[in-house]
Short mmCIF file of C-alpha atoms in Angstrom, two decimals:
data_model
loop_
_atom_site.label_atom_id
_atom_site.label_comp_id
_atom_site.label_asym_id
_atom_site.label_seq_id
_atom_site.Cartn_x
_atom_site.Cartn_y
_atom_site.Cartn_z
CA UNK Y 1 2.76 9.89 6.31
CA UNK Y 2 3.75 6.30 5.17
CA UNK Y 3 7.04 4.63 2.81
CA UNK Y 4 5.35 1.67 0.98
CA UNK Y 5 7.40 -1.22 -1.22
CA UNK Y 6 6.75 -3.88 -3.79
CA UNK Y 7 8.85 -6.68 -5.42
CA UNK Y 8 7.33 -8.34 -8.28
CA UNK Y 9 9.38 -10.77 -10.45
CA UNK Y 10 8.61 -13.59 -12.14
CA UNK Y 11 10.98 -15.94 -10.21
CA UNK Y 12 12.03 -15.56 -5.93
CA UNK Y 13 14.92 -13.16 -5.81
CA UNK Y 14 16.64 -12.01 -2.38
CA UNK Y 15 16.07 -8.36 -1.69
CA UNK Y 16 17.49 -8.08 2.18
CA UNK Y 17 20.04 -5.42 0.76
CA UNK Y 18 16.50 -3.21 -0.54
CA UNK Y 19 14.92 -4.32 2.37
CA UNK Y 20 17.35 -3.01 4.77
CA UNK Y 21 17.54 0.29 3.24
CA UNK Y 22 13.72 0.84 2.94
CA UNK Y 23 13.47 0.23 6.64
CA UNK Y 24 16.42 2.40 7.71
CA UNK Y 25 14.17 5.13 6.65
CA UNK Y 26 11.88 4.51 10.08
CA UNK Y 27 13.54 7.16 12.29
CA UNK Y 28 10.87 9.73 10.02
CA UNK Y 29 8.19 6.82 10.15
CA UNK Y 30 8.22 5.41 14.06
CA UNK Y 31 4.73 4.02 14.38
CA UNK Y 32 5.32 0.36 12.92
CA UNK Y 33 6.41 -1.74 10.46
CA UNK Y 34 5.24 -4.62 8.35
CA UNK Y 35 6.20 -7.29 5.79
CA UNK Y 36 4.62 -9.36 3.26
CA UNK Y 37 5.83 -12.54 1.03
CA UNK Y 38 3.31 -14.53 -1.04
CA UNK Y 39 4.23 -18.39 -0.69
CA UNK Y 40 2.56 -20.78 -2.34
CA UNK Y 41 -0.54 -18.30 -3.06
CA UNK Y 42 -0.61 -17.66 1.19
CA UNK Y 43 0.72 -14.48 2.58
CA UNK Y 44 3.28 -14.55 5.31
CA UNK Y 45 3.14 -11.46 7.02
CA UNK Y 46 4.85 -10.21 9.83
CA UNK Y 47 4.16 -6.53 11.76
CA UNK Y 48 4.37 -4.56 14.86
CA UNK Y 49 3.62 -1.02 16.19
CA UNK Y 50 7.29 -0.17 16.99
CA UNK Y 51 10.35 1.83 15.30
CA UNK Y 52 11.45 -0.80 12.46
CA UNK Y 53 15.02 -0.02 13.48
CA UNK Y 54 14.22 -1.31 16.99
CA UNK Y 55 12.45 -4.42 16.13
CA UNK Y 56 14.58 -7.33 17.37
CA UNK Y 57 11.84 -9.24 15.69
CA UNK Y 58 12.42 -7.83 12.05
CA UNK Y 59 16.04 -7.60 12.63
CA UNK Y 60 15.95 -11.34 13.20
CA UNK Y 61 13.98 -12.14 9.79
CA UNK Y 62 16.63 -9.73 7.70
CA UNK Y 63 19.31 -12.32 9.22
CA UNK Y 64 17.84 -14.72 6.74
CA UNK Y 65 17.39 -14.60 3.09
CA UNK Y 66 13.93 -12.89 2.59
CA UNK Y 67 13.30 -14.74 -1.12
CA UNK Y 68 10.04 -14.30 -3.26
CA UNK Y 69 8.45 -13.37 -6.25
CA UNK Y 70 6.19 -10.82 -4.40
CA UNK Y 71 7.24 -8.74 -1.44
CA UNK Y 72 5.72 -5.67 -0.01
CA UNK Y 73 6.90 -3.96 3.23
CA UNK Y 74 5.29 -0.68 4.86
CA UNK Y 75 6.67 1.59 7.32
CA UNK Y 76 4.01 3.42 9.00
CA UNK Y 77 4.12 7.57 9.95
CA UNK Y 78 0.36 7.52 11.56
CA UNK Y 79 -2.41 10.04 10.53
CA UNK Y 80 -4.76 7.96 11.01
CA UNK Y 81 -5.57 5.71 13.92
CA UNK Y 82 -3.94 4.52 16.92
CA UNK Y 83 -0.38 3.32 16.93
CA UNK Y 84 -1.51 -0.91 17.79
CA UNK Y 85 -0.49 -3.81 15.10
CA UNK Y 86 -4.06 -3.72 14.11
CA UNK Y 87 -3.55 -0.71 12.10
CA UNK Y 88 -0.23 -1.46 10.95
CA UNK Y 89 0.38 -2.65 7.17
CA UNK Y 90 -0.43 -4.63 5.18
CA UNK Y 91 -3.69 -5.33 5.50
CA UNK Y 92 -5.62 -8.68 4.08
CA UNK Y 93 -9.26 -9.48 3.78
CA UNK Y 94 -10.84 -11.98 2.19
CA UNK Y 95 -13.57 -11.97 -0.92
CA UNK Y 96 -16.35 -13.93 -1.20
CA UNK Y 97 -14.54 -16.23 -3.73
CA UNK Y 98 -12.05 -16.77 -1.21
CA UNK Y 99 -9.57 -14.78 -3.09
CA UNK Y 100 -7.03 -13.10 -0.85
CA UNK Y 101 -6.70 -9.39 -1.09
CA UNK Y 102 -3.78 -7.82 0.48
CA UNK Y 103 -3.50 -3.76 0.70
CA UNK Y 104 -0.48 -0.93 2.01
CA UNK Y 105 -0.89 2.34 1.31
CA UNK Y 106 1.21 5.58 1.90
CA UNK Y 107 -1.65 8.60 2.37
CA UNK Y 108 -4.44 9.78 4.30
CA UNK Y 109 -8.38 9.95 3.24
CA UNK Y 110 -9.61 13.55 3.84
CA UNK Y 111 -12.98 13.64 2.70
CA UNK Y 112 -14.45 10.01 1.24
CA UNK Y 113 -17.84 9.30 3.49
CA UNK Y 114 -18.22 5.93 1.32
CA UNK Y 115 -15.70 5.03 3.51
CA UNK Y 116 -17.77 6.02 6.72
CA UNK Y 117 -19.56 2.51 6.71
CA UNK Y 118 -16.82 0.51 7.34
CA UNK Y 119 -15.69 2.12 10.65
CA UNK Y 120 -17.42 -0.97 12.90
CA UNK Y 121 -16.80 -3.38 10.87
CA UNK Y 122 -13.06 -2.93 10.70
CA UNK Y 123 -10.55 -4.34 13.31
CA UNK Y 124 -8.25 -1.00 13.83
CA UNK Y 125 -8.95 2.17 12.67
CA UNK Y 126 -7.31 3.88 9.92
CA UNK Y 127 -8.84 4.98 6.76
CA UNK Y 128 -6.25 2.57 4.89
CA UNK Y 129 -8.52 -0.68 6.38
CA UNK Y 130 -11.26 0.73 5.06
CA UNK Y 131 -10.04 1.16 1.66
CA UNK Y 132 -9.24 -2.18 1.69
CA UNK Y 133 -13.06 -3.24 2.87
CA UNK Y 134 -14.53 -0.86 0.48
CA UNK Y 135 -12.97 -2.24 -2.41
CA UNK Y 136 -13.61 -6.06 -0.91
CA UNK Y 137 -17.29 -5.00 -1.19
CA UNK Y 138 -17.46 -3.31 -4.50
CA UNK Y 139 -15.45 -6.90 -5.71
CA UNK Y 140 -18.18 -8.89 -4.47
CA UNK Y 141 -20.90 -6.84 -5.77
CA UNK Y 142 -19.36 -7.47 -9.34
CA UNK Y 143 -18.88 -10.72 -9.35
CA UNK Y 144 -22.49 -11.28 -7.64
CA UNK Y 145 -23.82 -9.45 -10.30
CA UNK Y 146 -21.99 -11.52 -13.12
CA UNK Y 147 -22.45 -14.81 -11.83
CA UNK Y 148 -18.87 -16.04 -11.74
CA UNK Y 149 -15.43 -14.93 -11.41
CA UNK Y 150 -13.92 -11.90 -12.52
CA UNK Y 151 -11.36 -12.06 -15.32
CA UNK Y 152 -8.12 -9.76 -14.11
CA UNK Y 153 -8.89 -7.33 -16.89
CA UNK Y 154 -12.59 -6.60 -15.24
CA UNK Y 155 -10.84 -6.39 -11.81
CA UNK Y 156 -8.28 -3.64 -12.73
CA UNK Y 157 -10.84 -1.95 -14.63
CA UNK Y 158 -13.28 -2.21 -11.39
CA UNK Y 159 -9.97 -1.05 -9.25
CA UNK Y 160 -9.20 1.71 -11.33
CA UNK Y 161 -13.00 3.21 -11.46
CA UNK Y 162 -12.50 2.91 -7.79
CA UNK Y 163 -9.43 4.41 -7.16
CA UNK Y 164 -9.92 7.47 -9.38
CA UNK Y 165 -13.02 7.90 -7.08
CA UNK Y 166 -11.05 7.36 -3.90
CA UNK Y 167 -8.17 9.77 -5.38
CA UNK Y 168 -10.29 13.08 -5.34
CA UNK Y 169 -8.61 15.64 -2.70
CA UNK Y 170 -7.03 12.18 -0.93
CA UNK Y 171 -3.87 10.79 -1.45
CA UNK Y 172 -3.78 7.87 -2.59
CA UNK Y 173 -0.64 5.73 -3.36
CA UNK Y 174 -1.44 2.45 -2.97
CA UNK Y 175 -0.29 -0.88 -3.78
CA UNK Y 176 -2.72 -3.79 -3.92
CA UNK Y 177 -2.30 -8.09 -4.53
CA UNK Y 178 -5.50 -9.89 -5.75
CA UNK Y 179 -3.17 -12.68 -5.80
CA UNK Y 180 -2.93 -12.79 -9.49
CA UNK Y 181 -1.90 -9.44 -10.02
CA UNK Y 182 -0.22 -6.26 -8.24
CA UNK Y 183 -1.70 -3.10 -8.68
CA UNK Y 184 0.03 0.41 -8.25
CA UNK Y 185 -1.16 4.19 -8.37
CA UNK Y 186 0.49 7.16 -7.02
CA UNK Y 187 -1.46 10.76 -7.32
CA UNK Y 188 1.16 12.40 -5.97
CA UNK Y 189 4.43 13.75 -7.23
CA UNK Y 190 7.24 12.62 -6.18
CA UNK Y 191 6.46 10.03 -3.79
CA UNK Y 192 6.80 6.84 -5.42
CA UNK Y 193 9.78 5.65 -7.83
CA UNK Y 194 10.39 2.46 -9.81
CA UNK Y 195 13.03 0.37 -10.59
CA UNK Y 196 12.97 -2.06 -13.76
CA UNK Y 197 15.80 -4.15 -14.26
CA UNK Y 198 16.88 -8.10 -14.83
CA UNK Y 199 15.58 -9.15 -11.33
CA UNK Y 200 12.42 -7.77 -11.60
CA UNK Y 201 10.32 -4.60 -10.83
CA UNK Y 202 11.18 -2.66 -7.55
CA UNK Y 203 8.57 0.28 -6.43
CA UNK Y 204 9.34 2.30 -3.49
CA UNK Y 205 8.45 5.97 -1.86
CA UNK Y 206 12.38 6.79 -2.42
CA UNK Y 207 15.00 5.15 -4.55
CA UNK Y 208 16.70 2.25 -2.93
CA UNK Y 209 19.88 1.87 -4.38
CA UNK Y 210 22.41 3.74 -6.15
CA UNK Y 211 20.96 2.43 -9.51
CA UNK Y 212 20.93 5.31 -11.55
CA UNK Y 213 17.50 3.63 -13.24
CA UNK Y 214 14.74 4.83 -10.54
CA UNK Y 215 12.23 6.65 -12.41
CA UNK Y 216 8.88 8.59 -10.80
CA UNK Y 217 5.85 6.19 -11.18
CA UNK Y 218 3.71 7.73 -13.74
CA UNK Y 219 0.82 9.94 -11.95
CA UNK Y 220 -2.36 9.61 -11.83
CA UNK Y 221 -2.25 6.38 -13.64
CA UNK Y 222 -3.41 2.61 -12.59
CA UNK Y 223 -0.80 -0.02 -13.38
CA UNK Y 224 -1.08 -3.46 -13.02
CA UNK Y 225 2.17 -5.76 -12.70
CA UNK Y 226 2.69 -9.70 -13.54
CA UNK Y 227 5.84 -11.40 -13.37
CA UNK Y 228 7.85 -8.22 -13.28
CA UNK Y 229 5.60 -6.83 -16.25
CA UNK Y 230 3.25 -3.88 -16.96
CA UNK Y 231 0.69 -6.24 -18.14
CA UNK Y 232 -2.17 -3.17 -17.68
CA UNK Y 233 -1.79 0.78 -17.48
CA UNK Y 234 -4.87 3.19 -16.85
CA UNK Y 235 -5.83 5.93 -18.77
CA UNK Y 236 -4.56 9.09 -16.83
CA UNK Y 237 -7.30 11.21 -14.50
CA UNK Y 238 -6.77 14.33 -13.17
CA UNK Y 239 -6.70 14.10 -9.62
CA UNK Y 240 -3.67 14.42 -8.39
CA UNK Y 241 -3.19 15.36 -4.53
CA UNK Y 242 -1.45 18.59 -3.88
CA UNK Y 243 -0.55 18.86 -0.03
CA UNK Y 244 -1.69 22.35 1.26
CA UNK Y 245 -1.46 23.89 4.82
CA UNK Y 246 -4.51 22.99 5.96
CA UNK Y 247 -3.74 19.28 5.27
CA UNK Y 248 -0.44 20.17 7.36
CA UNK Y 249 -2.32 20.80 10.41
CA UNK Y 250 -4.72 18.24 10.56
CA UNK Y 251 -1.62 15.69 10.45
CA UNK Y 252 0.30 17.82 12.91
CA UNK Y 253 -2.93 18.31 15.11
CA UNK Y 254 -3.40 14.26 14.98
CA UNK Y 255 0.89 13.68 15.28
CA UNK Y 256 0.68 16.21 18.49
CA UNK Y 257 -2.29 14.05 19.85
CA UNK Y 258 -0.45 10.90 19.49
CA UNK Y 259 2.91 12.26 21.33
CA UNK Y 260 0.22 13.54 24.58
CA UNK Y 261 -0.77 9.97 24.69
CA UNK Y 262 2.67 8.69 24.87
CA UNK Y 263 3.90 11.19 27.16
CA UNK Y 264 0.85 10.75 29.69
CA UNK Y 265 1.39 6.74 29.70
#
């Protein structure tokens, strides 16, 4: 599928060293690459639908410090959609506060039609884009409804309703910016670790470094991060995503589909 990574601290740190590793690992994840900083409350984000470890372009921003306080990077396996930048990671939308909403997410949808809606109305074509519309929407609704902003404690609880939704027979490991706050759920096990030390909080689908601290994110749980913190955590739900062999040949069916396009151009 997909490796996903976060950086959240509350001060800019360097992280080329994590960075570098994390992207090594795109010989098993060829379809594209993307990375994220927040600077003063914009996103700078930079992705293309080629092999990370053959993008002159990325190797040319890891030449320079990559500093900040919130970093996410995605290296994309497709199931989903076409390999084109559109549907490479992260992706951003809007709300209708203006609030930017950034999204990544290491998974596939199997069987969510709520998501059906938003096929012609987003601009690739993976299920991962619409996640990120859907939850734009339900946002909206809220705040519509309540007649001013959200407070960050209404949005994770809004997020989490949504996501343990979303998370029934999908994976879902995701890892979400409202700008405020960073939001993280795995439903899988063993596919996302975390790292808390004195620089800040490191999550990633494998351990980066030879720190022997890299612990399994919690499953099945919504947690929301500030400044390096666990400022929210979810109560636990029970859908956690158990790969099976019919899941293993719809991705091979859509990874042998992709490789006939190649091989015809």
């Amino acid at each position: 599928m997909c490796e996903i990574f976060c950086f959240n601290s509350n001060t800019p740190k360097q992280i080329n060293n994590c960075l570098e590793c994390f992207y090594n690992h795109s010989e098993e994840h060829p379809h594209g690459w993307g990375l994220a900083k927040v600077q003063s409350d914009e996103f700078v984000i930079d992705k293309e639908p080629v092999k990370a470890t053959c993008s002159q372009h990325l190797k040319n921003i890891l030449s320079h410090p990559v500093i900040g306080k919130n970093v996410f990077a995605h290296i994309r396996l497709a199931t989903v959609g076409e390999i084109i930048s559109p549907n490479c990671h992260p992706f951003t939308e809007f709300d209708d506060n203006n609030r930017s909403w950034l999204l990544i997410h290491n998974g596939t949808v199997f069987d969510y039609p709520k998501l059906d809606e938003y096929n012609d109305k987003e601009i690739g074509d993976t299920d991962s884009e619409r996640i990120l519309l859907y939850i734009i929407d339900k946002v909206n609704e809220y705040e519509k409804n309540k007649g001013c902003l959200s407070t960050i404690k209404e949005r994770f609880n809004l997020l989490n309703d949504i996501i343990v939704d979303l998370s029934k027979k999908n994976k879902v490991n995701l890892m979400i910016f409202d700008g405020d706050m960073t939001y993280i759920h795995s439903n899988m096990r063993d596919s996302l670790y975390y790292l808390k030390n004195d620089e800040g909080f490191l999550v990633a689908s494998t351990p980066l470094t030879d720190d022997e601290g890299w612990k399994p994110v919690e499953l099945n749980k919504l947690f929301g991060l500030i400044d390096g913190n666990i400022i929210f955590e979810s109560e636990e739900h029970q859908n956690e995503f158990i790969l099976t062999e019919e899941h293993e040949k719809a991705i091979e069916e859509f990874l042998e589909s992709i490789n006939q396009v190649d091989n015809d151009d």
